Structure formats: C-alpha cells, structure tokens
Coordinates of C-alpha atoms and ligand atoms in Angstrom, one line a residue:
M1 CA -5.8 26.2 15.5
I2 CA -2.4 24.7 14.5
N3 CA -1.7 26.5 11.0
K4 CA 1.6 24.8 10.0
L5 CA 3.0 21.6 10.9
T6 CA 6.9 20.0 10.3
I7 CA 6.8 15.9 10.7
R8 CA 10.0 13.6 9.9
T9 CA 9.6 12.6 5.3
P10 CA 6.8 10.7 5.1
N11 CA 7.6 6.7 4.1
D12 CA 4.9 5.0 1.6
M13 CA 5.3 1.4 2.6
H14 CA 3.2 0.0 -0.4
V15 CA 3.4 1.8 -4.2
H16 CA 3.4 0.1 -7.8
F17 CA 5.6 1.7 -10.3
R18 CA 4.5 -0.6 -13.2
D19 CA 7.8 -0.8 -15.7
N20 CA 8.6 0.5 -18.7
D21 CA 7.1 4.5 -19.8
L22 CA 4.9 4.7 -16.0
L23 CA 8.4 4.8 -13.8
S24 CA 9.3 8.1 -15.8
L25 CA 5.8 9.3 -15.0
V26 CA 5.2 7.3 -11.8
V27 CA 8.8 7.4 -9.8
P28 CA 9.1 10.8 -9.5
Q29 CA 6.1 11.9 -7.7
T30 CA 6.9 9.5 -4.8
D31 CA 10.3 10.8 -5.0
R32 CA 8.7 14.2 -4.1
Y33 CA 7.9 13.6 -0.7
F34 CA 9.1 9.7 0.7
N35 CA 11.4 8.3 1.7
Y36 CA 11.6 4.9 1.8
C37 CA 9.2 3.2 -0.2
I38 CA 8.0 -0.9 -0.5
V39 CA 7.6 -1.8 -4.3
M40 CA 5.2 -4.4 -5.4
P41 CA 6.4 -6.9 -7.7
N42 CA 3.4 -7.7 -9.7
L43 CA 4.5 -7.5 -13.0
I44 CA 4.3 -9.3 -16.4
P45 CA 6.6 -11.6 -15.9
P46 CA 5.8 -10.7 -11.7
I47 CA 9.6 -10.2 -9.9
T48 CA 10.5 -13.7 -8.3
N49 CA 13.7 -13.7 -8.0
Q50 CA 16.7 -11.9 -7.1
E51 CA 18.4 -11.3 -11.0
M52 CA 14.9 -9.1 -11.5
A53 CA 14.4 -7.4 -8.4
I54 CA 18.5 -6.4 -9.0
R55 CA 17.0 -4.7 -12.7
Y56 CA 13.9 -3.7 -11.4
L57 CA 15.6 -1.6 -9.4
N58 CA 18.2 -0.3 -11.6
R59 CA 15.1 0.7 -13.9
I60 CA 13.7 2.7 -11.0
K61 CA 16.8 4.7 -10.1
K62 CA 16.7 6.6 -13.1
H63 CA 14.0 8.2 -12.2
I64 CA 15.5 9.1 -8.6
K65 CA 16.5 12.7 -8.1
K66 CA 15.5 13.4 -4.2
G67 CA 16.8 10.5 -2.7
L68 CA 13.9 8.1 -2.6
K69 CA 15.1 4.1 -0.7
P70 CA 13.3 1.8 -2.9
L71 CA 13.2 -1.6 -0.8
M72 CA 12.4 -4.1 -3.3
T73 CA 9.4 -7.2 -3.2
F74 CA 9.7 -10.7 -4.8
Y75 CA 5.8 -12.0 -5.8
L76 CA 5.6 -15.2 -3.6
N77 CA 4.1 -18.3 -5.6
E78 CA 5.6 -21.1 -5.7
K79 CA 8.7 -20.7 -8.6
I80 CA 10.3 -19.0 -5.4
K81 CA 14.3 -20.7 -4.3
I82 CA 14.4 -20.4 -1.4
D83 CA 18.1 -20.3 -1.3
D84 CA 18.0 -17.5 -3.8
M85 CA 15.1 -15.3 -1.7
I86 CA 18.0 -15.8 1.5
K87 CA 20.8 -15.0 -0.5
A88 CA 17.5 -11.7 -2.0
Y89 CA 17.6 -11.1 1.3
K90 CA 20.7 -10.7 2.8
N91 CA 22.1 -8.8 0.1
K92 CA 19.7 -6.2 0.9
N93 CA 18.2 -6.8 -2.5
I94 CA 14.8 -7.7 -1.1
F95 CA 12.9 -6.6 1.8
A96 CA 9.8 -8.9 1.6
L97 CA 7.4 -10.9 -0.3
K98 CA 3.3 -10.7 -1.1
L99 CA 1.2 -12.8 -1.5
Y100 CA -1.4 -12.3 -3.5
P101 CA -3.9 -15.3 -3.5
K102 CA -4.5 -16.3 -7.2
G103 CA -7.0 -14.0 -9.2
A104 CA -7.2 -11.2 -5.7
T105 CA -6.6 -8.4 -8.3
T106 CA -4.7 -7.2 -11.0
N107 CA -1.3 -8.8 -12.7
S108 CA -2.8 -12.4 -10.7
E109 CA -3.2 -15.0 -12.0
M110 CA 0.2 -15.5 -11.2
G111 CA -0.4 -16.0 -8.1
V112 CA -0.9 -18.4 -5.4
K113 CA -3.8 -20.8 -5.4
N114 CA -3.9 -23.1 -2.1
L115 CA -1.7 -21.8 0.6
E116 CA 0.1 -25.1 1.9
N117 CA 1.9 -25.9 -1.3
I118 CA 4.6 -22.3 -0.3
F119 CA 3.9 -23.5 3.3
K120 CA 8.1 -24.7 3.3
I121 CA 8.9 -20.9 2.2
L122 CA 6.7 -19.5 4.8
S123 CA 8.6 -21.6 7.4
S124 CA 11.8 -20.6 5.8
M125 CA 10.7 -16.5 5.5
E126 CA 9.7 -17.1 10.0
E127 CA 13.5 -18.4 10.4
N128 CA 15.0 -15.9 8.3
N129 CA 13.0 -12.9 9.8
I130 CA 11.9 -11.6 5.9
P131 CA 8.4 -9.3 6.5
L132 CA 5.6 -11.4 4.6
L133 CA 3.1 -9.0 3.1
I134 CA -0.9 -9.9 2.5
H135 CA -3.2 -9.4 -0.3
G136 CA -5.8 -10.2 2.1
E137 CA -9.2 -11.7 0.4
D138 CA -10.5 -14.4 0.2
T139 CA -11.1 -15.4 -4.1
D140 CA -13.3 -17.9 -3.4
K141 CA -16.4 -17.2 -6.4
N142 CA -18.7 -18.0 -3.7
I143 CA -17.8 -14.9 -1.1
D144 CA -18.9 -11.8 -2.0
I145 CA -16.2 -9.3 -2.5
F146 CA -17.9 -6.7 0.0
D147 CA -17.1 -9.7 2.5
R148 CA -14.0 -11.0 1.1
E149 CA -10.6 -10.2 3.5
K150 CA -13.5 -11.3 6.1
S151 CA -13.3 -13.9 4.9
F152 CA -10.0 -15.0 4.6
I153 CA -8.8 -13.5 8.4
D154 CA -10.7 -15.6 9.4
K155 CA -10.0 -19.3 7.1
Y156 CA -6.5 -18.5 6.4
L157 CA -4.7 -15.8 8.2
F158 CA -5.5 -17.3 11.8
K159 CA -4.2 -19.8 10.5
I160 CA -0.5 -18.9 9.1
I161 CA -0.3 -16.9 12.0
R162 CA -0.7 -19.7 14.1
E163 CA 2.1 -22.1 11.8
F164 CA 4.2 -19.2 11.3
P165 CA 3.6 -17.7 15.1
N166 CA 7.3 -15.7 14.5
L167 CA 6.7 -15.1 11.0
R168 CA 6.8 -11.0 10.8
I169 CA 4.0 -10.2 8.5
V170 CA 1.9 -6.8 7.1
L171 CA -1.3 -7.2 6.2
E172 CA -1.7 -4.7 3.7
H173 CA -4.3 -1.8 2.5
I174 CA -6.9 -3.0 5.6
T175 CA -10.6 -2.0 4.3
T176 CA -12.7 -3.8 7.4
S177 CA -13.0 -3.3 10.9
D178 CA -12.1 -7.1 11.3
A179 CA -8.8 -6.5 10.0
V180 CA -8.7 -3.6 12.2
H181 CA -9.5 -6.0 15.4
F182 CA -6.9 -8.5 14.0
V183 CA -4.0 -6.2 13.4
K184 CA -4.7 -5.0 17.0
E185 CA -5.0 -8.4 19.2
N186 CA -2.4 -10.3 17.6
K187 CA 1.8 -9.9 17.5
N188 CA 3.9 -9.7 15.3
I189 CA 1.5 -8.6 12.4
A190 CA 0.7 -4.8 12.0
A191 CA -1.4 -3.3 8.7
T192 CA -0.4 -0.5 6.2
I193 CA -3.6 1.9 5.0
T194 CA -4.0 3.2 1.7
P195 CA -5.3 7.6 2.1
H196 CA -8.6 5.9 -0.2
H197 CA -9.9 4.1 1.9
L198 CA -9.7 6.6 4.6
A199 CA -11.0 9.7 2.7
S200 CA -13.4 7.4 0.8
N201 CA -16.3 4.8 1.3
R202 CA -18.3 2.3 -1.3
N203 CA -21.2 5.8 -1.8
D204 CA -19.1 7.5 -3.3
M205 CA -17.9 5.6 -5.5
L206 CA -21.7 4.0 -6.5
V207 CA -24.1 6.8 -5.1
G208 CA -25.5 9.4 -7.5
G209 CA -23.1 8.1 -10.5
I210 CA -20.7 4.8 -11.2
R211 CA -17.0 6.2 -10.9
P212 CA -14.1 3.6 -11.7
H213 CA -11.6 6.3 -10.6
L214 CA -12.7 4.8 -6.3
Y215 CA -12.4 0.8 -7.8
C216 CA -9.6 -0.8 -6.5
L217 CA -9.5 -4.3 -4.0
P218 CA -10.1 -4.9 -1.5
I219 CA -13.5 -2.8 -2.8
L220 CA -14.6 0.5 -0.9
K221 CA -16.6 -0.4 1.8
R222 CA -19.2 0.9 3.9
R223 CA -18.4 3.5 6.2
N224 CA -18.5 2.0 9.7
H225 CA -15.6 0.4 8.4
Q226 CA -13.8 3.8 6.9
E227 CA -14.9 5.3 10.3
A228 CA -13.1 2.1 12.3
L229 CA -9.8 2.5 10.1
I230 CA -10.0 6.9 10.1
K231 CA -10.3 5.5 14.2
I232 CA -6.8 3.6 14.3
A233 CA -5.0 5.3 11.7
T234 CA -5.3 8.4 14.0
S235 CA -4.6 7.1 17.0
G236 CA -1.1 7.2 16.2
N237 CA -1.1 3.0 17.7
K238 CA 2.8 1.8 16.4
K239 CA 0.8 -1.6 14.1
F240 CA -0.8 1.2 11.5
F241 CA 1.0 2.6 8.9
L242 CA 0.7 4.5 5.8
G243 CA 0.5 2.4 2.3
T244 CA -1.0 4.3 -0.3
D245 CA -1.5 1.2 -2.5
S246 CA -1.1 4.3 -5.2
A247 CA -1.6 2.1 -8.1
P248 CA -1.4 3.5 -12.3
H249 CA -3.7 2.4 -15.1
D250 CA -4.2 4.5 -18.1
I251 CA -7.6 6.5 -18.4
K252 CA -8.9 4.1 -20.8
L253 CA -8.6 0.9 -18.7
K254 CA -10.3 2.1 -16.0
E255 CA -12.8 4.2 -18.1
N256 CA -13.7 0.9 -20.1
D257 CA -16.5 -2.0 -19.7
C258 CA -14.8 -3.6 -18.4
G259 CA -12.4 -1.0 -15.6
C260 CA -8.9 -2.5 -14.6
A261 CA -8.9 -1.9 -10.1
G262 CA -6.3 0.6 -8.6
V263 CA -6.1 4.8 -7.4
F264 CA -3.2 6.5 -8.6
N265 CA -2.8 8.6 -5.7
T266 CA 0.9 9.8 -4.9
V267 CA 0.3 13.4 -6.1
N268 CA -1.5 14.3 -3.0
S269 CA -1.7 11.9 -0.7
I270 CA 0.4 13.5 2.3
E271 CA -2.1 16.6 1.6
I272 CA -5.3 14.8 2.3
L273 CA -4.0 12.9 4.8
T274 CA -3.4 16.2 6.7
Q275 CA -6.3 17.0 6.5
I276 CA -7.8 14.0 7.7
F277 CA -6.1 14.2 10.3
D278 CA -6.9 17.4 11.2
Q279 CA -10.7 16.7 11.1
Q280 CA -9.6 14.3 14.0
N281 CA -8.0 16.8 15.6
S282 CA -4.9 14.6 15.4
L283 CA -2.6 16.2 13.7
K284 CA 0.1 14.9 16.0
N285 CA -0.3 11.4 15.1
L286 CA 0.7 12.0 12.1
E287 CA 4.0 12.0 12.0
N288 CA 3.7 8.6 13.9
F289 CA 1.2 7.0 10.8
V290 CA 3.0 8.2 7.8
S291 CA 7.0 8.5 9.0
N292 CA 7.6 6.9 12.3
N293 CA 5.3 3.7 12.5
S294 CA 6.2 2.1 9.3
A295 CA 10.2 2.4 10.6
N296 CA 9.3 0.7 14.1
F297 CA 8.1 -1.6 12.3
Y298 CA 10.5 -2.8 9.4
N299 CA 13.9 -1.7 11.9
L300 CA 14.9 1.5 9.8
Q301 CA 16.5 3.9 10.8
Q302 CA 13.8 7.3 11.3
N303 CA 14.0 9.3 9.0
E304 CA 16.0 12.6 9.8
S305 CA 15.5 14.8 6.9
T306 CA 11.3 16.4 7.1
I307 CA 8.9 18.4 4.9
T308 CA 6.1 21.6 6.3
L309 CA 2.5 21.4 5.5
I310 CA 0.9 24.7 5.5
K311 CA -2.3 25.2 6.1
M312 CA -4.6 28.0 3.2
D313 CA -7.2 30.5 3.5
M314 CA -8.4 28.4 0.4
P315 CA -9.0 24.4 -0.9
I316 CA -6.2 24.0 -2.4
N317 CA -5.5 22.8 -6.5
F318 CA -5.9 19.1 -7.8
P319 CA -4.0 18.5 -10.4
K320 CA -6.3 16.1 -12.5
S321 CA -4.5 14.2 -14.0
L322 CA -0.5 13.0 -15.1
K323 CA 0.3 12.3 -19.5
K324 CA 2.5 11.3 -21.1
N325 CA 3.0 10.9 -24.8
N326 CA -1.2 9.4 -24.9
V327 CA -1.1 7.5 -21.7
I328 CA -3.8 10.2 -18.4
L329 CA -3.6 9.3 -15.2
K330 CA -6.3 10.7 -13.7
I331 CA -4.8 11.6 -9.8
Y332 CA -7.6 10.4 -6.9
K333 CA -9.4 13.2 -5.6
P334 CA -11.8 13.0 -2.4
N335 CA -15.0 14.2 -2.2
F336 CA -14.0 17.2 0.8
P337 CA -11.4 20.1 0.6
V338 CA -8.2 19.5 1.4
F339 CA -6.2 23.0 3.0
W340 CA -3.2 21.9 3.6
K341 CA -0.1 22.2 0.8
I342 CA 3.2 20.9 1.1
K343 CA 5.9 24.3 1.4
K344 CA 8.3 23.7 -1.6
Ligands
DOR401 O1 -6.7 -1.7 -6.8 C1 -5.4 -2.4 -6.5 N1 -4.9 -2.5 -7.3 N2 -5.3 -3.5 -6.1 C2 -4.4 -4.1 -5.8 O2 -4.5 -4.8 -5.1 C3 -3.6 -4.5 -6.8 C4 -3.3 -2.8 -7.6 C5 -2.6 -2.6 -8.8 O3 -2.0 -3.6 -9.0 O4 -3.8 -2.3 -10.0
ZN402 ZN1 -1.0 -2.7 -4.2

C-alpha cells in the first residue's frame, strides 16, 4: 500500500479569483500548492483588453507570497479588438481567451450570443496560436439543463473545429461521457475536469435535501457520467487535466431563494483528488492529471518543485469555511472520507 507520494507541484488551469476584498481571501489558497493557474475573466466589467488584464494581474499579485504564476485571460466577445489581443498575447499579458455563451453562467451577460459574430476573432486566434477556452453549454431555453453540454458539442463545437482546425481549444469543466468522447476523438482539443465533478454527482446535490453549495454550472450529472470522468482523469490520458473551477460566492448568495452557481474547492482540492486516484489504484497518474498534462498541452515548463502527500490513519478534518469581515465562503467537502494530507 502506498502511503506517501511526491509529485510535481500542481497547476490549476481554471480558477476564479474575483476582485477587491475577495482576492485577499482566495489568492493565498491557490498560492499554497499551485505553480501556474489560469485566471478567469468573468468580472464586472469583464476583462476585455490588455490594460484591464495588466491591472487585474497587479491586484492579484499583491496577495502572492509563495510564487504562484497567474496566467491571464480575456473574456471573449464582440468588444475584443484583434490588434490589442495579439499584442497582449505576444507581450505575455494574456495566455488565452475564454468564451462564455451569453447567459450560461455567473457574469455571462456580456458573453457571446451569436458565434458567427466572433469568427473573425477566432480566425486570428488560430493564426496566432492563441488558445480558446470554452464554457461548453447550449443556453437555448428549450434545452434541458442536464443536456446543455451535449447540445453545445453537437450544435457548435463540431462547427468550430471544422472552421478552425488548427485552433487550440480547451473544453472547460467537462461533465459528461459525451464530452470525454469528443475530446478523445478530435485533435487540438483538451479538457479540464474539476474535483467536484469527479467527487460528486447530482444525487449528492439533490437526494435527501437540496445542497446549494454543490450547485455549479455545468450542473452535476448522473453517476454514469461521473464514472466516465473518473475513468479518463485517472487514466493518464494527456488530453485531460485539472482545472478546479473554484468559484467563491458568499454564503448569503449561495443559500438564497435564487442561489448562484459555483463551488469553492481550492482549499482541499489536491487532497480530494489524491483520494479519488487512490480509490482507483491510479496514484501513479495523479501527477499527470494535476501537473504534467497541462504543462505539455500549453507548452509550459514542467514544474521543478514538488509537493508530498501523506496518507493518514484517520480521515483529515476539513475547514468548514473561510471568513473575512462579513464574507463567508463555504469550503467544498465530498461525501467520502479523505485520508491524504499535504505535508507542510
Ligand atoms: O459554477 C460555476 N461558477 N460555473 C461557472 O462557469 C462560473 C462560475 C462562477 O464564476 O461563479
Ligand atoms: Zn469557471
């Protein structure tokens, strides 16, 4: 039995830091155990130009002590100026662009309604090798919420890869076996998977009472989809890697008549993942999923530093929340015990 494991420092290729007061609460959590992270741009107003990305990065940097390397993104919509985008990418002030279909999730009102309106931008991204990160859900109100990911793939993603065969694409926070299949079968496309979509399914959210802290988008799916995600994540397949989609919202906005979407998981995400990989007898692939695969896909240097995980005899205690002033962030906890702990 393995009870100690040393792996390259992880990367979080999808994280929400928000802004202002919240930064001081959440950035240090990612800084603890991650090297690179890709920072989502869905602020109000969204990050849509080089100047905004630089200023946002500087606000984030004030809270980094250990050496976290944030990689910034633009919020892709009709407002993006192609010249500014190319400059920002060449100056390394952005790393990618994030596409939100209008209305798909938190702060997506400024997202894209008609994909064809951004084809010129996509074409320039393809030409300049700039990655496109996609929230892949069809927001047509006639599509059932559990079918939105599959519908997006069928209706839009096939079209995007046909029009832009050399565009590097990451389908973010995938939740279905359909997405796993699509990513496996097509070139120039990879996917992130979150800890909560690996550890939980819709029964965890809805049976025996409704648990608003498990509500996220794309919504948790049924168990067979969860199993498809676990199988591919723990397989070592190079196209799949960690993006926590850690998305903090104050407890008052989660436990609400109309609660908002997002799971705040950063604090224990690596421990939870290690437990899942252990359950699958796949600890040997943990480093691929949390560190190597993303570095490979994005042509980043492999992390040289490492972290060490120790298996305890008793389940570890999860802190319940993070607090500052009158903000409370409830920390994600799966419904199984976690025995792995990061050595300090
Ligand atoms: O659950 C989610 N929360 N999904 C997203 O796509 C966005 C995120 C957020 O920003 O809160
Ligand atoms: Zn997200």
